[in-house]
PDB file of C-alpha atoms in Angstrom:
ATOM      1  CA  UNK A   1     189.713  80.649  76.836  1.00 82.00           C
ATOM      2  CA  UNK A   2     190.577  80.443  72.820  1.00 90.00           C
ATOM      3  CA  UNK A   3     193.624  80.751  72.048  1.00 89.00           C
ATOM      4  CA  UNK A   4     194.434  79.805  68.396  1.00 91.00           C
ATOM      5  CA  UNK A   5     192.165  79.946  65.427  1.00 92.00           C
ATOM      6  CA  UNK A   6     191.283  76.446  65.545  1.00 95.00           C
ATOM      7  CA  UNK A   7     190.020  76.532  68.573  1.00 94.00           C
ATOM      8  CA  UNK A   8     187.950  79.688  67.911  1.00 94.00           C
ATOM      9  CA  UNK A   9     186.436  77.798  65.095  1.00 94.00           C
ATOM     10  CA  UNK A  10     185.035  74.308  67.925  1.00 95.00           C
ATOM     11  CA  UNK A  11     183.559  77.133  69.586  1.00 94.00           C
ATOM     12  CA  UNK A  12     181.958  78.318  67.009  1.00 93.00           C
ATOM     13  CA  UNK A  13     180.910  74.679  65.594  1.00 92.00           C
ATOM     14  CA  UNK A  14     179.386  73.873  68.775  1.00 93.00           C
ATOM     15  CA  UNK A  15     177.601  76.961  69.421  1.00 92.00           C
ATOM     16  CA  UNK A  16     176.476  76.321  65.927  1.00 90.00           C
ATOM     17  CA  UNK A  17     174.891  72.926  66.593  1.00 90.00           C
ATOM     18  CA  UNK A  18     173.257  73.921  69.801  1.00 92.00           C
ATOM     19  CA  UNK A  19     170.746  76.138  68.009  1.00 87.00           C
ATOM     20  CA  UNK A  20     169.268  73.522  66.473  1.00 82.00           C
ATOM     21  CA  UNK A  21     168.495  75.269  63.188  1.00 79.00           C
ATOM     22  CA  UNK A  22     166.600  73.070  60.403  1.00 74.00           C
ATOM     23  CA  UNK A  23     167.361  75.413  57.641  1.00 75.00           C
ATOM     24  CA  UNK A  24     170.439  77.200  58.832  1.00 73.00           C
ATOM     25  CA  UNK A  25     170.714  78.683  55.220  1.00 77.00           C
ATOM     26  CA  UNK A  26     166.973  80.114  55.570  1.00 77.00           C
ATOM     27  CA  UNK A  27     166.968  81.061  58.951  1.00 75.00           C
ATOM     28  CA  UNK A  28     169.782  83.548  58.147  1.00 75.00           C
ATOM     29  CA  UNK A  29     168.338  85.169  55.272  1.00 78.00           C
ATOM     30  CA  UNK A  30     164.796  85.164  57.355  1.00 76.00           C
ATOM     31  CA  UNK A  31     166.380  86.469  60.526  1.00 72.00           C
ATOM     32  CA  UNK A  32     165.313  83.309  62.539  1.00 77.00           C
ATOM     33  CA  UNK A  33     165.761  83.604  65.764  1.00 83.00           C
ATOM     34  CA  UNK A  34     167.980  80.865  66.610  1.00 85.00           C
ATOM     35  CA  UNK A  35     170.432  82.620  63.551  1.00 87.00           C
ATOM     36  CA  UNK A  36     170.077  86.159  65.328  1.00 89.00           C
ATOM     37  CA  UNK A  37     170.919  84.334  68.499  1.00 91.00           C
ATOM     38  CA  UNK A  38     174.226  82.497  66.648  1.00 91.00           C
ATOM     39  CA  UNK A  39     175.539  85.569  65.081  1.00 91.00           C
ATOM     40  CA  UNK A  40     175.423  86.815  68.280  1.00 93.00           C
ATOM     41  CA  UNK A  41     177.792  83.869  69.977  1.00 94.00           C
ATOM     42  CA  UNK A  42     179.943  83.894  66.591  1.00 94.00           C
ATOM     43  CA  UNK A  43     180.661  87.548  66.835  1.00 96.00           C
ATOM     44  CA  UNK A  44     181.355  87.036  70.643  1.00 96.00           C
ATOM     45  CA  UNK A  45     183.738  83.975  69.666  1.00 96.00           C
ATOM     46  CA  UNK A  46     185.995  86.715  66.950  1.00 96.00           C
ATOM     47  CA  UNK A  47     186.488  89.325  70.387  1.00 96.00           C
ATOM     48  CA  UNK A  48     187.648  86.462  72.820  1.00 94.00           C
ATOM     49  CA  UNK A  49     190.308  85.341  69.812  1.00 95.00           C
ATOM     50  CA  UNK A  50     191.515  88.833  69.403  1.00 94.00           C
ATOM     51  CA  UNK A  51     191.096  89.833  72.990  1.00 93.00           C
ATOM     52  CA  UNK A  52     193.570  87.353  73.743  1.00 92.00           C
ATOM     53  CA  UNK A  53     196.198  87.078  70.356  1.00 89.00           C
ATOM     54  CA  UNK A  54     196.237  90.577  69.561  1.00 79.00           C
ATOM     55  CA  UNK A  55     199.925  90.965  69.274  1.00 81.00           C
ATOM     56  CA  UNK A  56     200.127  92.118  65.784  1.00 86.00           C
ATOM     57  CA  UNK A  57     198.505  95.430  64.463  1.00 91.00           C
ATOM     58  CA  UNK A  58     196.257  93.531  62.303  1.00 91.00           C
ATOM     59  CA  UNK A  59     195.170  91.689  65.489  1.00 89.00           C
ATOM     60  CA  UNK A  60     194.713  95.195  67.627  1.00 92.00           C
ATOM     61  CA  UNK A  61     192.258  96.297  64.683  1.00 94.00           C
ATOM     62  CA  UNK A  62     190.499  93.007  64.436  1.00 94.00           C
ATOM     63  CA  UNK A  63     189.842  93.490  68.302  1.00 95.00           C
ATOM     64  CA  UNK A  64     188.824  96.578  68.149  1.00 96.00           C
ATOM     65  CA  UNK A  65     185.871  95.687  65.116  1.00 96.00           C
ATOM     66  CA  UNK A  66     185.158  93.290  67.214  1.00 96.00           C
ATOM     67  CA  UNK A  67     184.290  95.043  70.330  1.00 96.00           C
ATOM     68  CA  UNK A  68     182.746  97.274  68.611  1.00 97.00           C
ATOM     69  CA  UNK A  69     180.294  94.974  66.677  1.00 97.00           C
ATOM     70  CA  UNK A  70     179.898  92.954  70.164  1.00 96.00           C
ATOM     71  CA  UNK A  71     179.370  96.207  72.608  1.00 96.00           C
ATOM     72  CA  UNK A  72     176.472  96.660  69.254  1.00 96.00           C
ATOM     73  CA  UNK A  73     174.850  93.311  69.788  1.00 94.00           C
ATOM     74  CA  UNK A  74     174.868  93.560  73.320  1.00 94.00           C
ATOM     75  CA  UNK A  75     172.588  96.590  73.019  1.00 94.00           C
ATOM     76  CA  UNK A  76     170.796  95.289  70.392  1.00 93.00           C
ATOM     77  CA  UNK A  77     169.552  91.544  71.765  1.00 92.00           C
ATOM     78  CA  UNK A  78     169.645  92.743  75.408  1.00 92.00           C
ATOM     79  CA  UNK A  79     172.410  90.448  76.148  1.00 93.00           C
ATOM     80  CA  UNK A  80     176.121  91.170  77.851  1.00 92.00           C
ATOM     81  CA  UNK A  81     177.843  88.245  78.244  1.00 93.00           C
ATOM     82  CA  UNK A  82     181.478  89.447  79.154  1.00 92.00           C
ATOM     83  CA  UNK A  83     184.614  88.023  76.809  1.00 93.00           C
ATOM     84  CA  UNK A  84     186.189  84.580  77.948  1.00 92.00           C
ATOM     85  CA  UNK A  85     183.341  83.700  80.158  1.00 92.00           C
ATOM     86  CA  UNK A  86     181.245  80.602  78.880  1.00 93.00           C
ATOM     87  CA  UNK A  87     182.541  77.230  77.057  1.00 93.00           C
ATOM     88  CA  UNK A  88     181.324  76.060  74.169  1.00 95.00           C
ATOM     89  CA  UNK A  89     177.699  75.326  73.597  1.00 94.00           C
ATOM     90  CA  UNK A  90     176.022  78.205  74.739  1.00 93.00           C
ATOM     91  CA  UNK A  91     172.390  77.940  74.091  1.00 93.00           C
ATOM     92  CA  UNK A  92     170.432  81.463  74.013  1.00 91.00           C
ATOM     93  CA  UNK A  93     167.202  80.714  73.147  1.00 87.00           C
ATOM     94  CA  UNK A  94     165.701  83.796  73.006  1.00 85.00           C
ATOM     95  CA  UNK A  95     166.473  87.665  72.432  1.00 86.00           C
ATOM     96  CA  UNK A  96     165.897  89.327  75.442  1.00 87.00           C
ATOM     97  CA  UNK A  97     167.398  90.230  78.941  1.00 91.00           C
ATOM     98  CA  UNK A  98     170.133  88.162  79.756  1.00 90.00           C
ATOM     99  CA  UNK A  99     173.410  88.979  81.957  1.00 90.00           C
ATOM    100  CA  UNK A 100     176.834  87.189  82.536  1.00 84.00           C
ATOM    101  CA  UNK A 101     178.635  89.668  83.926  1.00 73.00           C
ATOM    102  CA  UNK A 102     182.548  90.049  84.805  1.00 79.00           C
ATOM    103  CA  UNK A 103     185.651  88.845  83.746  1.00 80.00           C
ATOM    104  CA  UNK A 104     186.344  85.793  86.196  1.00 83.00           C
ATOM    105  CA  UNK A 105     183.560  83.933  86.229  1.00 89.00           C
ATOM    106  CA  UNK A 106     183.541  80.346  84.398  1.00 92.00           C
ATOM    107  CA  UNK A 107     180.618  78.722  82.728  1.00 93.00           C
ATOM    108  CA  UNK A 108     180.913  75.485  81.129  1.00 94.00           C
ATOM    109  CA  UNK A 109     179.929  74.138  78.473  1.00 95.00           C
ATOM    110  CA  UNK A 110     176.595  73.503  76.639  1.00 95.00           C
ATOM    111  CA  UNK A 111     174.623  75.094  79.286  1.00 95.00           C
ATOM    112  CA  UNK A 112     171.336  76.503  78.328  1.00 94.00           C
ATOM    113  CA  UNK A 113     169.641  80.284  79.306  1.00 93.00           C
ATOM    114  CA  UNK A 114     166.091  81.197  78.936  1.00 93.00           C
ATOM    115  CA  UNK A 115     165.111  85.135  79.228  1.00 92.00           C
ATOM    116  CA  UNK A 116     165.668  87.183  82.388  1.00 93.00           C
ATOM    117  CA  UNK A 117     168.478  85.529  83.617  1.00 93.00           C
ATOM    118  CA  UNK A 118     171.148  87.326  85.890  1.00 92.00           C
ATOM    119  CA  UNK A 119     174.504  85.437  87.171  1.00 91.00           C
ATOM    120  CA  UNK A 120     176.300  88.431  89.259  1.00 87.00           C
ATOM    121  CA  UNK A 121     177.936  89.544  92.622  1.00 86.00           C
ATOM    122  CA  UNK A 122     176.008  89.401  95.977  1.00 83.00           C
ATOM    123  CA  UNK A 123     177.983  93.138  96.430  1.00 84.00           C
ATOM    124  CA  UNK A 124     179.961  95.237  94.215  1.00 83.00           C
ATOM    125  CA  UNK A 125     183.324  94.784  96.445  1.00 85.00           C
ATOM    126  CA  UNK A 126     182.843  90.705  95.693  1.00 83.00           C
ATOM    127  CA  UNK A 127     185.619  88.889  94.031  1.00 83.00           C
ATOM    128  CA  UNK A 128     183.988  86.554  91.022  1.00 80.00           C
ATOM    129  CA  UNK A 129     187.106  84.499  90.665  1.00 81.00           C
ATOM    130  CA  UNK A 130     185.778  81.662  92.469  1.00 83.00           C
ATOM    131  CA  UNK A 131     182.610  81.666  90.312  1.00 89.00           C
ATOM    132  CA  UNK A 132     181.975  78.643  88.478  1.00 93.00           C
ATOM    133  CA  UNK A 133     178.794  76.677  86.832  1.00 94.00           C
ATOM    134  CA  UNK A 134     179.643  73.193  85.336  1.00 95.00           C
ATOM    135  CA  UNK A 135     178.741  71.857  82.338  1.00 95.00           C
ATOM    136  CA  UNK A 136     175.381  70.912  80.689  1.00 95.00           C
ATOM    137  CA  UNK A 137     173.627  72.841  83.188  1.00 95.00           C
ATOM    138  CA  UNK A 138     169.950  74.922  82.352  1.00 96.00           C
ATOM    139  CA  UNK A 139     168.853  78.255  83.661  1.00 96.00           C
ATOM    140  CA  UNK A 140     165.029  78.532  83.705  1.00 95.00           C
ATOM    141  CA  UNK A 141     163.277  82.046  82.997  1.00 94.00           C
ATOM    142  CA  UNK A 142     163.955  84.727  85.493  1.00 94.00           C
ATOM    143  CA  UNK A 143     166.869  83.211  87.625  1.00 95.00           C
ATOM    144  CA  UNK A 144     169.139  84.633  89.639  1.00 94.00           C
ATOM    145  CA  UNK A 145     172.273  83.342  90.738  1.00 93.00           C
ATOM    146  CA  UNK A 146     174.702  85.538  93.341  1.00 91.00           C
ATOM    147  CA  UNK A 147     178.214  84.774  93.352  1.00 80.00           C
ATOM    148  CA  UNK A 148     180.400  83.792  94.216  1.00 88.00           C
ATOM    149  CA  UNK A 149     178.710  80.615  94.134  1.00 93.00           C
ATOM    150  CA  UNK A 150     179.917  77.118  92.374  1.00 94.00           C
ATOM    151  CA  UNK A 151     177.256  75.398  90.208  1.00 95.00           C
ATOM    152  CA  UNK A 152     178.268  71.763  89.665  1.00 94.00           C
ATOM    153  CA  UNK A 153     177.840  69.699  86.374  1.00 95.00           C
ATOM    154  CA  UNK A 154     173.827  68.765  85.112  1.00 94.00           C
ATOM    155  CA  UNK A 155     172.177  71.305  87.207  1.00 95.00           C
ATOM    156  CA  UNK A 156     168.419  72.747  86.432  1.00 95.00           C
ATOM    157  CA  UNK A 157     168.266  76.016  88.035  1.00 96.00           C
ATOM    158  CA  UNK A 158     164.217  76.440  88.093  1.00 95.00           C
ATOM    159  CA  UNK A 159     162.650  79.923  87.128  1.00 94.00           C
ATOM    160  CA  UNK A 160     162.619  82.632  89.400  1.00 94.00           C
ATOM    161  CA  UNK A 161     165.283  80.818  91.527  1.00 96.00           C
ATOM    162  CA  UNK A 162     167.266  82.935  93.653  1.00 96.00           C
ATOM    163  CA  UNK A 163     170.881  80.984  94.336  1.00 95.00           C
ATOM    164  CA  UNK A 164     173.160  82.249  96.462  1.00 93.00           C
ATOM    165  CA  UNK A 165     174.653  79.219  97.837  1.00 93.00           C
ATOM    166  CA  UNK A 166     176.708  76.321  96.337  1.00 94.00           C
ATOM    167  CA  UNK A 167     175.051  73.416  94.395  1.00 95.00           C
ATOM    168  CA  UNK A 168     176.384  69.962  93.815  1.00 94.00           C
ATOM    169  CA  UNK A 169     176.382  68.091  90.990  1.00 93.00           C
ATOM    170  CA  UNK A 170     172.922  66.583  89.215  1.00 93.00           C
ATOM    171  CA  UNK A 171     170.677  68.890  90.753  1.00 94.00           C
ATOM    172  CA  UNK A 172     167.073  70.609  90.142  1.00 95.00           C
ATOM    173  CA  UNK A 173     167.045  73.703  92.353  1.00 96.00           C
ATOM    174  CA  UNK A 174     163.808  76.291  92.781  1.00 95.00           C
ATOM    175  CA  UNK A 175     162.517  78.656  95.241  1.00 94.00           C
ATOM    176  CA  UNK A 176     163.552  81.883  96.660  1.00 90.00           C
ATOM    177  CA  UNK A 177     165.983  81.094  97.844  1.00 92.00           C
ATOM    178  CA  UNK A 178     167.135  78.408  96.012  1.00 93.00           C
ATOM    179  CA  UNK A 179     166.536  74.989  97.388  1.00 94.00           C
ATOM    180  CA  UNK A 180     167.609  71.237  96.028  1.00 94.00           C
ATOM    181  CA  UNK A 181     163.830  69.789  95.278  1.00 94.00           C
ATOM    182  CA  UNK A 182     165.373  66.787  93.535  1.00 91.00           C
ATOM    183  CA  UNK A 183     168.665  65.073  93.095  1.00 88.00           C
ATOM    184  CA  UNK A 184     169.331  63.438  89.690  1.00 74.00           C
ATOM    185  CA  UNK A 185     170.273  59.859  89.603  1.00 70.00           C
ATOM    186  CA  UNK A 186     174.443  59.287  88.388  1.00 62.00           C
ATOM    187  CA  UNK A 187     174.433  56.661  85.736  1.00 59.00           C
TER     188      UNK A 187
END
C-alpha cells in the first residue's frame, strides 16, 4: 500500500525497469508496447496514492482524475487490476485480457502476467482477504487461479492452469487442475 509520495515514486521506478524498454524515450513517442503497458501501471500508481492520502481537497480531485483516467485504461488495454493490489514490479507484457480483481487480495512483487489471465473468487459470497501470491512469481497465458488460495514466493503458474488450491514456495504448477510438476531447487 503507498502511502507517501516517495514511495509512490519506487513503485513507479520499479514498474519502470521491469518493462525492459531500450529506448524508453522512443517507445513513448512510438506507442511501444511495453510504454502503453507502463503508462498504464504509472497511472494505476497516482489512484492508489490518492486513494489512500486524499485528505485535502486538492487530494479528493487528484483521486477523482485519477479514477477516472484508470476506470479509462482499464477499458482501453483490457486490463482491471483493482487499487492497492500488486507490489512493485508488475510486469504486463502485453495489452489484452487480464483480471486482478477485488480489494483484499495481495500480490507481491515483480511478478510477471501474460494475456488471459484471471486471479478471482471460487463464488461470489468468498472472502479474498486471505488471498495472497508471493513475490517473483509468473503467470503463463490463460491461467486461472480461484481464491482464496496462497501462492508462495518463485512460483511458475503454467498456461491454462486452473489453481484452486495452495502452492508452496519454488514451484512450476500446470494442468487442470493445477498440479506441482516440478519443485525448484532453494539456493
Amino acid at each position: 500500500m503507498i502511502r507517501n509520495r516517495k514511495e509512490m515514486f519506487e513503485y513507479i521506478r520499479a514498474d519502470f525497469h521491469v518493462q525492459g524498454m531500450e529506448h524508453p524515450f522512443l517507445a513513448r513517442f512510438t506507442y511501444g508496447e511495453n510504454w502503453r503497458m507502463f503508462s498504464y501501471m504509472k497511472t494505476l500508481r497516482h489512484l492508489e496514492y490518492y486513494m489512500n492520502t486524499k485528505s485535502t481537497i486538492f487530494g479528493r480531485l487528484m483521486y477523482f482524475y485519477y479514477l477516472l483516467r484508470h476506470r479509462r485504461n482499464c477499458l482501453k488495454y483490457n486490463i482491471t487490476i483493482a487499487p492497492n493490489v500488486v507490489g512493485p514490479g508488475l510486469k504486463i507484457v502485453h495489452a489484452g485480457f487480464r483480471r486482478f480483481g477485488e480489494p483484499g487480495m495481495r500480490i507481491g512483487a515483480n511478478c510477471t502476467v501474460l494475456p488471459n489471465v484471471l486471479l478471482g473468487k471460487k463464488r461470489p459470497d468468498v472472502d479474498v482477504s486471505g488471498f495472497e501470491i508471493g513475490d517473483n512469481c509468473y503467470f503463463g497465458t490463460g491461467a486461472i487461479v480461484m481464491g482464496p488460495v496462497k501462492i508462495g514466493d518463485n512460483v511458475t503458474v503454467g498456461a491454462g492452469a486452473v489453481v484452486t488450491k495452495d502452492i508452496p514456495d519454488n514451484c512450476v504448477v500446470a494442468g487442470n487442475p493445477a498440479r506441482i510438476i516440478s519443485q525448484k531447487p532453494i539456493i
